[in-house]
Amino acid sequence: MVPGPVLGIETSCDETAAAVLAPDGRVLAEHVLSQEREHAPHGGVVPEIAARAHLAHLPRIVRHVMEEAGLALSGLGAVAASGGPGLIGGLLVGSGLARGIAIGAGIPYVAINHLEAHALTVRLPGLAPGGAPFPYLLLLLSGGHCQCVAVEGVGRYVRLGGTLDDAVGEAFDKVAKLLGLSWPGGPALERLAAHGDDARFPFPRPMLGRPGCDFSFSGLKTAVAQTVNRQPQGALPRDTAADIAASFQAAVADVLADRARHALARFGAAHPDGRLLVVAGGVAANARIRAALESAAAGEGFTLVAPPVRLCTDNAVMVAWAAIERLRLGLADPLDFAPRPRWPLDAPDMRPEPATIAIPPSSYIV
Amino acid sequence: MIAAPPPAGRVLRSLAETEALAAALAALAQPGDAILLDGPLGAGKSALARAFIRHAAGDPALEVPSPTFTLVQTYDTPRGPVHHYDLWRVDGPAALAELGWDDAAAGITLVEWPGRLGALRPADALLVTLRTVPGDDEARRVTLSGWPGRLA
């Protein structure tokens, strides 16, 4: 069981974040320091990426959330940090502090797979009807991740597909850059696309209609770059840029909807009781894409749920929540856990009880 | 047999030719080598790196995701580690220390957006420049410079 409030720490990429959750999942305090926001004037460049920035900010942020939650470290029931995948410098800072607190306060330490934290966020109290019971299908669509995962239980994930090259959020950011838009690229591109003709440029739809659930966005990005290069010299006229943005967004929406349909059919065959499609990651904030996925889900008899954006992008609430889910199963980690730059969701050690796998991965081969 | 790399300034007519170049470079690369991949968005830097890593690892189906957000991805290969850097989001050499640059230099390093290496740019690196070809969406113009005596 969960012996008391849980402190979560997230330092796997650009965000430095901490949060305190009550044992039932209520958020007592949360704070995210986003390097993206801090460095927007630099056009998406991250001057201080890893360890140093996290080291400079994390202790202050942890003190801040503990004060806001009205707790001393001795009042915590457990402490958790993202243990991977991510940049090793940041992971070492976050898990180092978490382990120090665990030793000092004499409480359990939980090393959280960052992707599992995204996968379980929708189960936070109040986000989905019935608390999003297992199993459900997760589409994780962000700048760094693009994958399609059957979530069967805590630690039980079957990856149905992933990107062969660029992540979808990365494609948004790079196309935004090609169009001269400000950082962050996704929202700026969506605003521009609202004024554009989405049929003017017939961009390719990579993977459309192909079997399986894999994604590919590199060819689409290249097609946009070539279209931009073909325009007359000088600054891109705003209406042309808007048409490119709208046409690009439409291509991405078509591809994601097609891939989601494939994944839902495959997931539904293995889990006739699963009826929930969960979309996480910053790209879920795009209204056009959300509409395309809602329609794909409805067509397969599924309901789409997307957690609010602040919980979809990197944050520490999800880390503390994943720890609560693990602690409820009696799971914690040894203090010598080594952070992992690569840590796939379907790594064998993610599963709490390998002997009780209900549905072997082979069920998904159609 | 893997063909020798092409002469400087050659046009690669297709992705397959880019991948053949990558295979030839992978056959030549040794621990300590740095290969800098220069070119605009969509020039094929990642495609070349992906093919290189798959050949170096001896696994044609190896997943090689874009390192744009993770900044560096490391692969264990029979010739030691291959580090695939993408400095698109990095504004200068100061950040590189935190990305394990010093240790990575002992293995094979592939670097996209190498302009951001600044003074850390290895003097003995191979520079691969990729450019699109106006009027031909599939083709790329490639220029190799460096590695004196190693490229036939």
Short mmCIF file of C-alpha atoms in Angstrom, two decimals:
data_model
loop_
_atom_site.label_atom_id
_atom_site.label_comp_id
_atom_site.label_asym_id
_atom_site.label_seq_id
_atom_site.Cartn_x
_atom_site.Cartn_y
_atom_site.Cartn_z
CA MET A 1 0.00 0.00 0.00
CA VAL A 2 0.94 3.65 -0.20
CA PRO A 3 2.22 4.71 3.22
CA GLY A 4 1.79 8.48 2.73
CA PRO A 5 2.14 11.36 0.26
CA VAL A 6 4.47 10.71 -2.67
CA LEU A 7 7.06 13.15 -4.03
CA GLY A 8 7.67 12.77 -7.78
CA ILE A 9 10.65 14.20 -9.70
CA GLU A 10 10.99 14.57 -13.47
CA THR A 11 14.31 15.51 -15.10
CA SER A 12 14.55 13.19 -18.10
CA CYS A 13 14.63 15.89 -20.79
CA ASP A 14 14.05 19.65 -20.88
CA GLU A 15 11.65 20.08 -17.97
CA THR A 16 12.64 20.25 -14.34
CA ALA A 17 9.56 19.27 -12.36
CA ALA A 18 8.42 18.12 -8.93
CA ALA A 19 5.00 17.26 -7.51
CA VAL A 20 3.48 15.89 -4.32
CA LEU A 21 0.43 13.62 -4.51
CA ALA A 22 -1.75 12.27 -1.72
CA PRO A 23 -1.89 8.45 -1.56
CA ASP A 24 -5.24 8.54 -3.42
CA GLY A 25 -3.74 10.55 -6.30
CA ARG A 26 -4.98 14.03 -5.39
CA VAL A 27 -2.41 16.64 -6.43
CA LEU A 28 -1.18 18.48 -3.32
CA ALA A 29 1.45 20.56 -5.16
CA GLU A 30 3.09 20.65 -8.57
CA HIS A 31 5.65 22.75 -10.38
CA VAL A 32 7.22 22.56 -13.83
CA LEU A 33 10.11 24.69 -14.97
CA SER A 34 10.18 24.45 -18.73
CA GLN A 35 13.39 25.26 -20.50
CA GLU A 36 11.33 25.64 -23.66
CA ARG A 37 9.42 28.54 -22.19
CA GLU A 38 12.55 30.07 -20.70
CA HIS A 39 14.35 29.97 -23.99
CA ALA A 40 11.59 30.76 -26.45
CA PRO A 41 13.51 33.80 -27.72
CA HIS A 42 16.27 31.47 -28.94
CA GLY A 43 13.95 29.73 -31.40
CA GLY A 44 13.78 26.37 -29.72
CA VAL A 45 17.43 26.08 -28.94
CA VAL A 46 18.16 24.71 -25.51
CA PRO A 47 21.29 26.42 -24.23
CA GLU A 48 21.59 24.41 -21.04
CA ILE A 49 20.19 21.05 -21.68
CA ALA A 50 20.97 18.63 -19.06
CA ALA A 51 22.56 18.12 -15.73
CA ARG A 52 23.62 21.66 -14.87
CA ALA A 53 20.22 23.26 -15.41
CA HIS A 54 18.42 20.52 -13.50
CA LEU A 55 20.99 20.68 -10.71
CA ALA A 56 20.54 24.44 -10.44
CA HIS A 57 16.75 24.36 -10.25
CA LEU A 58 15.64 21.03 -8.80
CA PRO A 59 16.38 21.53 -5.07
CA ARG A 60 14.48 24.84 -5.08
CA ILE A 61 11.53 23.30 -6.93
CA VAL A 62 11.37 20.35 -4.54
CA ARG A 63 11.44 22.70 -1.52
CA HIS A 64 8.70 24.77 -3.17
CA VAL A 65 6.29 21.84 -3.70
CA MET A 66 6.98 20.46 -0.22
CA GLU A 67 6.12 23.84 1.31
CA GLU A 68 3.01 24.13 -0.82
CA ALA A 69 1.92 20.64 0.23
CA GLY A 70 2.60 21.64 3.85
CA LEU A 71 4.94 18.70 4.41
CA ALA A 72 8.39 18.03 5.82
CA LEU A 73 10.43 15.32 4.12
CA SER A 74 9.68 13.12 7.12
CA GLY A 75 6.00 13.39 6.23
CA LEU A 76 6.44 11.64 2.87
CA GLY A 77 5.44 8.04 2.30
CA ALA A 78 7.68 7.50 -0.73
CA VAL A 79 9.80 9.33 -3.30
CA ALA A 80 9.99 8.65 -7.04
CA ALA A 81 12.00 9.95 -9.98
CA SER A 82 12.10 9.29 -13.70
CA GLY A 83 14.84 6.69 -14.15
CA GLY A 84 14.76 6.69 -17.95
CA PRO A 85 14.55 6.82 -20.85
CA GLY A 86 16.15 10.23 -21.31
CA LEU A 87 19.34 12.21 -21.09
CA ILE A 88 21.66 10.56 -18.62
CA GLY A 89 22.83 13.82 -16.98
CA GLY A 90 19.33 14.89 -16.04
CA LEU A 91 18.33 11.39 -14.97
CA LEU A 92 21.33 11.18 -12.63
CA VAL A 93 20.43 14.51 -10.99
CA GLY A 94 16.78 13.60 -10.43
CA SER A 95 17.32 10.05 -9.24
CA GLY A 96 20.32 11.12 -7.13
CA LEU A 97 18.21 13.60 -5.22
CA ALA A 98 15.33 11.13 -4.89
CA ARG A 99 17.59 8.45 -3.47
CA GLY A 100 19.15 10.93 -1.06
CA ILE A 101 15.68 11.83 0.21
CA ALA A 102 14.75 8.14 0.45
CA ILE A 103 17.82 7.43 2.60
CA GLY A 104 17.43 10.58 4.71
CA ALA A 105 13.71 10.10 5.35
CA GLY A 106 13.85 6.31 5.50
CA ILE A 107 11.14 5.86 2.86
CA PRO A 108 10.78 3.71 -0.28
CA TYR A 109 12.27 4.87 -3.58
CA VAL A 110 10.57 4.13 -6.90
CA ALA A 111 12.43 4.43 -10.21
CA ILE A 112 9.82 5.33 -12.81
CA ASN A 113 9.96 4.61 -16.50
CA HIS A 114 9.08 8.00 -18.01
CA LEU A 115 6.98 6.35 -20.73
CA GLU A 116 5.03 4.38 -18.13
CA ALA A 117 4.30 7.66 -16.36
CA HIS A 118 2.77 9.01 -19.61
CA ALA A 119 0.90 5.73 -20.09
CA LEU A 120 -0.74 5.76 -16.64
CA THR A 121 -1.54 9.50 -16.38
CA VAL A 122 -5.09 9.02 -17.63
CA ARG A 123 -5.81 6.90 -14.53
CA LEU A 124 -5.35 9.90 -12.22
CA PRO A 125 -8.62 10.38 -10.32
CA GLY A 126 -11.19 12.39 -12.27
CA LEU A 127 -9.59 12.34 -15.72
CA ALA A 128 -11.48 9.51 -17.42
CA PRO A 129 -14.85 7.87 -16.89
CA GLY A 130 -14.47 5.04 -14.39
CA GLY A 131 -10.79 5.91 -13.85
CA ALA A 132 -9.67 4.34 -17.15
CA PRO A 133 -9.71 0.65 -16.24
CA PHE A 134 -7.21 -1.63 -18.01
CA PRO A 135 -6.87 -2.46 -20.81
CA TYR A 136 -6.74 0.59 -23.07
CA LEU A 137 -4.84 1.67 -26.14
CA LEU A 138 -2.36 4.53 -25.76
CA LEU A 139 -1.10 6.79 -28.53
CA LEU A 140 1.89 8.73 -27.21
CA LEU A 141 2.44 11.67 -29.57
CA SER A 142 5.10 14.13 -28.51
CA GLY A 143 8.29 15.78 -29.67
CA GLY A 144 10.46 12.93 -28.51
CA HIS A 145 8.11 9.96 -28.59
CA CYS A 146 5.70 8.54 -31.12
CA GLN A 147 4.32 5.14 -30.27
CA CYS A 148 1.23 3.06 -29.99
CA VAL A 149 0.97 0.85 -26.91
CA ALA A 150 -1.55 -1.61 -25.52
CA VAL A 151 -1.73 -0.86 -21.79
CA GLU A 152 -2.83 -4.08 -20.08
CA GLY A 153 -1.86 -3.23 -16.53
CA VAL A 154 0.84 -1.56 -14.47
CA GLY A 155 4.11 -2.67 -16.03
CA ARG A 156 2.30 -4.61 -18.74
CA TYR A 157 2.72 -2.94 -22.09
CA VAL A 158 2.69 -4.27 -25.61
CA ARG A 159 4.17 -1.90 -28.16
CA LEU A 160 2.06 -2.21 -31.31
CA GLY A 161 4.03 0.34 -33.33
CA GLY A 162 6.39 3.27 -33.25
CA THR A 163 8.05 5.75 -35.53
CA LEU A 164 10.62 4.49 -37.98
CA ASP A 165 12.30 7.91 -38.06
CA ASP A 166 11.03 11.24 -36.70
CA ALA A 167 8.50 11.67 -33.90
CA VAL A 168 5.33 13.51 -34.88
CA GLY A 169 5.98 16.49 -32.60
CA GLU A 170 9.46 16.77 -34.05
CA ALA A 171 7.93 16.95 -37.54
CA PHE A 172 5.69 19.80 -36.33
CA ASP A 173 8.66 21.65 -34.85
CA LYS A 174 10.80 21.26 -37.96
CA VAL A 175 8.04 22.29 -40.37
CA ALA A 176 7.31 25.28 -38.12
CA LYS A 177 10.98 26.22 -38.39
CA LEU A 178 10.85 25.89 -42.20
CA LEU A 179 7.89 28.27 -42.18
CA GLY A 180 9.75 30.76 -39.99
CA LEU A 181 7.43 30.32 -37.01
CA SER A 182 8.33 30.98 -33.41
CA TRP A 183 8.96 28.32 -30.77
CA PRO A 184 7.19 26.21 -29.67
CA GLY A 185 6.39 25.22 -33.22
CA GLY A 186 3.28 23.06 -32.78
CA PRO A 187 0.85 25.68 -31.45
CA ALA A 188 2.23 28.36 -33.82
CA LEU A 189 1.75 26.04 -36.80
CA GLU A 190 -1.80 25.21 -35.74
CA ARG A 191 -2.68 28.91 -35.48
CA LEU A 192 -1.25 29.59 -38.95
CA ALA A 193 -2.97 26.54 -40.44
CA ALA A 194 -6.34 27.87 -39.29
CA HIS A 195 -6.15 30.44 -42.11
CA GLY A 196 -4.85 28.04 -44.76
CA ASP A 197 -6.20 25.82 -47.54
CA ASP A 198 -5.42 22.25 -46.51
CA ALA A 199 -5.91 20.92 -50.05
CA ARG A 200 -3.49 23.25 -51.85
CA PHE A 201 -0.37 21.11 -51.37
CA PRO A 202 -0.93 17.36 -51.76
CA PHE A 203 1.78 16.22 -49.36
CA PRO A 204 2.55 12.50 -49.06
CA ARG A 205 0.84 10.44 -46.36
CA PRO A 206 3.67 8.11 -45.26
CA MET A 207 2.57 4.60 -44.25
CA LEU A 208 -1.10 5.29 -45.14
CA GLY A 209 -2.90 2.01 -45.77
CA ARG A 210 0.14 -0.11 -44.96
CA PRO A 211 -0.37 -2.98 -42.54
CA GLY A 212 0.76 -2.53 -38.96
CA CYS A 213 0.88 0.47 -36.67
CA ASP A 214 4.28 2.03 -37.40
CA PHE A 215 4.72 5.72 -38.20
CA SER A 216 7.11 7.64 -40.45
CA PHE A 217 7.29 11.42 -40.75
CA SER A 218 10.73 12.06 -42.25
CA GLY A 219 9.47 11.89 -45.87
CA LEU A 220 6.64 14.30 -45.12
CA LYS A 221 9.06 16.77 -43.54
CA THR A 222 11.32 16.49 -46.61
CA ALA A 223 8.35 17.07 -48.95
CA VAL A 224 7.48 20.25 -47.04
CA ALA A 225 11.11 21.42 -47.21
CA GLN A 226 11.14 20.88 -50.97
CA THR A 227 7.85 22.76 -51.37
CA VAL A 228 9.23 25.68 -49.37
CA ASN A 229 12.41 25.65 -51.50
CA ARG A 230 10.35 25.81 -54.70
CA GLN A 231 8.63 29.04 -53.66
CA PRO A 232 9.98 32.27 -55.16
CA GLN A 233 13.02 33.75 -53.39
CA GLY A 234 12.39 35.97 -50.40
CA ALA A 235 10.12 35.73 -47.41
CA LEU A 236 7.31 33.20 -47.76
CA PRO A 237 3.97 35.04 -48.33
CA ARG A 238 1.69 34.51 -45.34
CA ASP A 239 -1.09 32.86 -47.36
CA THR A 240 1.36 30.37 -48.89
CA ALA A 241 2.81 29.60 -45.47
CA ALA A 242 -0.72 29.11 -44.09
CA ASP A 243 -1.60 26.76 -46.97
CA ILE A 244 1.58 24.73 -46.38
CA ALA A 245 0.85 24.57 -42.64
CA ALA A 246 -2.76 23.49 -43.23
CA SER A 247 -1.77 20.92 -45.87
CA PHE A 248 0.94 19.50 -43.61
CA GLN A 249 -1.41 19.29 -40.64
CA ALA A 250 -4.02 17.52 -42.77
CA ALA A 251 -1.44 14.97 -43.92
CA VAL A 252 -0.37 14.28 -40.33
CA ALA A 253 -4.00 13.96 -39.20
CA ASP A 254 -4.74 11.49 -42.02
CA VAL A 255 -1.69 9.38 -41.17
CA LEU A 256 -2.38 9.34 -37.44
CA ALA A 257 -6.04 8.44 -37.97
CA ASP A 258 -5.06 5.60 -40.33
CA ARG A 259 -2.44 4.25 -37.92
CA ALA A 260 -4.87 4.56 -35.00
CA ARG A 261 -7.51 2.57 -36.91
CA HIS A 262 -5.01 -0.23 -37.53
CA ALA A 263 -3.93 -0.23 -33.90
CA LEU A 264 -7.52 -0.16 -32.60
CA ALA A 265 -8.49 -3.13 -34.79
CA ARG A 266 -5.49 -5.07 -33.55
CA PHE A 267 -6.05 -4.06 -29.94
CA GLY A 268 -9.79 -4.80 -30.14
CA ALA A 269 -9.12 -8.30 -31.45
CA ALA A 270 -6.91 -9.07 -28.44
CA HIS A 271 -9.11 -7.21 -25.93
CA PRO A 272 -12.81 -7.27 -26.82
CA ASP A 273 -13.47 -5.54 -23.45
CA GLY A 274 -11.13 -2.59 -24.18
CA ARG A 275 -13.03 0.46 -25.41
CA LEU A 276 -10.75 3.40 -24.55
CA LEU A 277 -8.25 5.20 -26.78
CA VAL A 278 -5.96 7.47 -24.77
CA VAL A 279 -3.91 10.16 -26.48
CA ALA A 280 -1.00 11.65 -24.56
CA GLY A 281 1.84 13.97 -25.49
CA GLY A 282 1.87 17.60 -26.57
CA VAL A 283 0.57 16.82 -30.07
CA ALA A 284 -2.75 15.75 -28.47
CA ALA A 285 -3.38 19.48 -27.95
CA ASN A 286 -3.81 19.98 -31.72
CA ALA A 287 -7.55 20.29 -32.40
CA ARG A 288 -7.39 19.00 -35.98
CA ILE A 289 -5.50 15.89 -34.90
CA ARG A 290 -7.72 15.32 -31.91
CA ALA A 291 -10.79 15.49 -34.18
CA ALA A 292 -9.27 13.01 -36.64
CA LEU A 293 -8.46 10.59 -33.81
CA GLU A 294 -11.91 11.05 -32.23
CA SER A 295 -13.48 10.10 -35.53
CA ALA A 296 -11.16 7.10 -35.99
CA ALA A 297 -11.93 5.94 -32.44
CA ALA A 298 -15.70 6.32 -32.89
CA GLY A 299 -15.53 4.35 -36.13
CA GLU A 300 -14.05 1.41 -34.24
CA GLY A 301 -16.44 1.73 -31.30
CA PHE A 302 -13.90 3.38 -28.99
CA THR A 303 -14.01 6.54 -26.88
CA LEU A 304 -11.12 9.00 -27.05
CA VAL A 305 -9.70 10.49 -23.86
CA ALA A 306 -6.87 13.01 -23.75
CA PRO A 307 -5.59 14.25 -20.38
CA PRO A 308 -5.24 18.05 -20.06
CA VAL A 309 -2.15 19.44 -21.79
CA ARG A 310 -0.30 20.21 -18.54
CA LEU A 311 -0.44 16.49 -17.73
CA CYS A 312 0.25 15.41 -21.34
CA THR A 313 3.60 17.15 -21.63
CA ASP A 314 6.48 16.26 -19.31
CA ASN A 315 5.55 16.80 -15.66
CA ALA A 316 6.13 15.29 -12.23
CA VAL A 317 2.49 14.61 -11.32
CA MET A 318 2.61 11.65 -13.68
CA VAL A 319 5.82 10.38 -12.07
CA ALA A 320 4.34 10.47 -8.57
CA TRP A 321 1.13 8.86 -9.88
CA ALA A 322 3.01 6.00 -11.58
CA ALA A 323 4.82 5.47 -8.26
CA ILE A 324 1.48 5.26 -6.45
CA GLU A 325 0.29 2.66 -8.97
CA ARG A 326 3.48 0.64 -8.37
CA LEU A 327 3.42 1.03 -4.59
CA ARG A 328 -0.19 -0.23 -4.56
CA LEU A 329 1.19 -3.46 -6.05
CA GLY A 330 3.95 -3.58 -3.46
CA LEU A 331 6.63 -2.51 -5.93
CA ALA A 332 9.59 -0.27 -5.11
CA ASP A 333 13.21 -0.18 -6.28
CA PRO A 334 16.62 -0.75 -4.72
CA LEU A 335 18.76 2.31 -4.05
CA ASP A 336 21.42 1.09 -6.47
CA PHE A 337 19.09 1.43 -9.45
CA ALA A 338 21.12 2.79 -12.39
CA PRO A 339 19.29 5.34 -14.59
CA ARG A 340 18.87 4.19 -18.19
CA PRO A 341 19.10 6.40 -21.29
CA ARG A 342 17.14 3.67 -23.12
CA TRP A 343 14.32 1.88 -21.36
CA PRO A 344 11.60 0.49 -23.61
CA LEU A 345 8.14 0.11 -22.09
CA ASP A 346 8.11 -3.56 -22.95
CA ALA A 347 11.44 -4.28 -21.25
CA PRO A 348 11.08 -7.57 -19.34
CA ASP A 349 11.76 -5.98 -15.95
CA MET A 350 8.79 -3.62 -16.31
CA ARG A 351 6.38 -6.45 -15.57
CA PRO A 352 5.51 -6.91 -11.90
CA GLU A 353 4.80 -10.65 -12.15
CA PRO A 354 6.08 -12.21 -15.34
CA ALA A 355 4.37 -15.50 -14.48
CA THR A 356 0.89 -14.01 -14.66
CA ILE A 357 0.97 -12.47 -18.13
CA ALA A 358 -2.64 -12.69 -19.18
CA ILE A 359 -2.19 -12.19 -22.86
CA PRO A 360 1.08 -13.02 -24.60
CA PRO A 361 2.31 -10.49 -27.17
CA SER A 362 1.74 -13.02 -29.94
CA SER A 363 -2.00 -12.36 -29.63
CA TYR A 364 -1.42 -9.12 -31.50
CA ILE A 365 -0.06 -10.72 -34.65
CA VAL A 366 -2.95 -10.51 -37.06
CA MET B 1 32.38 -6.57 -51.31
CA ILE B 2 31.44 -3.02 -50.50
CA ALA B 3 32.25 -0.47 -53.15
CA ALA B 4 34.66 2.32 -52.36
CA PRO B 5 33.06 5.64 -51.46
CA PRO B 6 32.28 7.85 -54.42
CA PRO B 7 34.45 10.78 -55.43
CA ALA B 8 33.68 14.23 -54.06
CA GLY B 9 30.80 16.18 -55.49
CA ARG B 10 28.86 13.20 -56.74
CA VAL B 11 25.08 13.14 -57.19
CA LEU B 12 23.26 10.39 -55.33
CA ARG B 13 20.21 9.69 -57.47
CA SER B 14 18.11 7.94 -54.84
CA LEU B 15 17.80 6.98 -51.18
CA ALA B 16 19.32 3.61 -52.12
CA GLU B 17 22.48 5.37 -53.33
CA THR B 18 22.64 7.38 -50.10
CA GLU B 19 22.38 4.11 -48.18
CA ALA B 20 25.15 2.56 -50.28
CA LEU B 21 27.40 5.50 -49.43
CA ALA B 22 26.54 5.01 -45.75
CA ALA B 23 27.45 1.32 -46.00
CA ALA B 24 30.80 2.15 -47.58
CA LEU B 25 31.60 4.67 -44.85
CA ALA B 26 30.53 2.22 -42.14
CA ALA B 27 32.97 -0.33 -43.58
CA LEU B 28 35.80 2.19 -43.28
CA ALA B 29 34.99 3.72 -39.91
CA GLN B 30 37.13 2.92 -36.87
CA PRO B 31 36.79 3.79 -33.19
CA GLY B 32 37.87 7.40 -32.71
CA ASP B 33 36.42 8.52 -36.05
CA ALA B 34 34.02 11.43 -36.29
CA ILE B 35 31.70 11.86 -39.26
CA LEU B 36 30.00 15.23 -39.55
CA LEU B 37 26.74 15.33 -41.52
CA ASP B 38 25.98 18.79 -42.85
CA GLY B 39 22.93 19.93 -44.80
CA PRO B 40 19.55 21.64 -44.44
CA LEU B 41 16.35 20.07 -43.05
CA GLY B 42 15.28 17.23 -45.31
CA ALA B 43 18.69 16.77 -46.98
CA GLY B 44 18.96 13.17 -45.81
CA LYS B 45 21.37 13.44 -42.86
CA SER B 46 19.31 11.16 -40.64
CA ALA B 47 18.69 8.71 -43.49
CA LEU B 48 22.45 8.44 -44.05
CA ALA B 49 23.11 8.07 -40.32
CA ARG B 50 20.42 5.40 -40.00
CA ALA B 51 21.91 3.31 -42.81
CA PHE B 52 25.42 3.79 -41.38
CA ILE B 53 24.35 2.58 -37.92
CA ARG B 54 22.47 -0.41 -39.32
CA HIS B 55 25.53 -1.48 -41.30
CA ALA B 56 27.90 -0.89 -38.38
CA ALA B 57 25.62 -2.92 -36.11
CA GLY B 58 25.08 -5.63 -38.72
CA ASP B 59 21.30 -5.35 -38.21
CA PRO B 60 19.33 -4.09 -41.24
CA ALA B 61 16.14 -3.77 -39.15
CA LEU B 62 17.69 -1.93 -36.19
CA GLU B 63 15.47 0.90 -34.93
CA VAL B 64 17.31 4.19 -35.35
CA PRO B 65 14.97 6.94 -34.17
CA SER B 66 15.76 10.59 -34.75
CA PRO B 67 17.99 11.94 -31.96
CA THR B 68 16.59 15.47 -32.33
CA PHE B 69 14.91 15.46 -28.92
CA THR B 70 17.20 13.08 -27.06
CA LEU B 71 20.23 14.90 -28.59
CA VAL B 72 22.29 11.72 -28.64
CA GLN B 73 21.57 8.02 -29.12
CA THR B 74 24.21 5.38 -28.56
CA TYR B 75 24.40 1.99 -30.28
CA ASP B 76 26.60 -0.96 -29.36
CA THR B 77 28.16 -2.44 -32.46
CA PRO B 78 30.87 -5.01 -33.14
CA ARG B 79 33.21 -2.04 -33.67
CA GLY B 80 32.39 -0.49 -30.33
CA PRO B 81 29.86 2.21 -29.54
CA VAL B 82 28.46 4.47 -32.25
CA HIS B 83 27.16 7.80 -30.92
CA HIS B 84 24.56 9.54 -33.06
CA TYR B 85 24.37 13.22 -32.14
CA ASP B 86 21.83 15.78 -33.35
CA LEU B 87 22.82 19.29 -32.34
CA TRP B 88 19.78 21.00 -33.92
CA ARG B 89 18.51 22.05 -30.49
CA VAL B 90 21.94 22.89 -29.12
CA ASP B 91 23.33 26.39 -29.45
CA GLY B 92 26.99 25.82 -28.80
CA PRO B 93 29.80 23.64 -27.55
CA ALA B 94 29.16 24.32 -23.84
CA ALA B 95 26.26 21.86 -23.77
CA LEU B 96 28.32 19.10 -25.37
CA ALA B 97 30.28 18.31 -22.24
CA GLU B 98 27.00 17.31 -20.61
CA LEU B 99 26.16 15.09 -23.53
CA GLY B 100 29.20 12.92 -22.97
CA TRP B 101 31.16 14.31 -25.90
CA ASP B 102 34.60 13.64 -24.42
CA ASP B 103 33.86 9.97 -23.74
CA ALA B 104 32.00 9.54 -27.02
CA ALA B 105 35.07 10.64 -28.98
CA ALA B 106 36.73 7.31 -28.18
CA GLY B 107 34.06 5.55 -30.24
CA ILE B 108 32.56 6.37 -33.62
CA THR B 109 30.59 9.61 -33.62
CA LEU B 110 28.03 10.73 -36.20
CA VAL B 111 27.09 14.39 -35.83
CA GLU B 112 24.12 16.14 -37.43
CA TRP B 113 24.20 19.98 -37.42
CA PRO B 114 27.97 19.97 -36.79
CA GLY B 115 28.17 23.77 -37.12
CA ARG B 116 27.33 23.89 -33.41
CA LEU B 117 30.47 21.98 -32.43
CA GLY B 118 32.50 25.19 -32.57
CA ALA B 119 36.00 24.66 -31.25
CA LEU B 120 35.17 21.05 -30.37
CA ARG B 121 35.04 20.12 -34.04
CA PRO B 122 37.59 17.30 -34.51
CA ALA B 123 40.33 18.30 -36.94
CA ASP B 124 40.49 14.83 -38.45
CA ALA B 125 36.75 14.42 -38.97
CA LEU B 126 35.14 13.42 -42.25
CA LEU B 127 32.71 16.11 -43.40
CA VAL B 128 29.78 14.82 -45.46
CA THR B 129 27.80 17.65 -47.03
CA LEU B 130 24.36 16.83 -48.41
CA ARG B 131 22.38 19.23 -50.58
CA THR B 132 19.08 18.87 -52.38
CA VAL B 133 19.10 19.04 -56.19
CA PRO B 134 16.69 21.57 -57.73
CA GLY B 135 14.14 19.84 -59.96
CA ASP B 136 14.83 16.34 -58.63
CA ASP B 137 13.20 15.55 -55.29
CA GLU B 138 14.91 12.17 -54.98
CA ALA B 139 18.50 13.21 -55.72
CA ARG B 140 21.11 14.65 -53.35
CA ARG B 141 24.51 16.17 -54.09
CA VAL B 142 27.13 14.84 -51.70
CA THR B 143 30.59 16.19 -50.99
CA LEU B 144 33.14 14.37 -48.85
CA SER B 145 36.11 16.14 -47.32
CA GLY B 146 38.66 14.82 -44.86
CA TRP B 147 40.07 11.37 -44.18
CA PRO B 148 43.06 11.91 -46.53
CA GLY B 149 44.25 8.63 -48.03
CA ARG B 150 41.31 6.67 -46.64
CA LEU B 151 38.75 7.38 -49.36
CA ALA B 152 39.58 5.66 -52.63
#
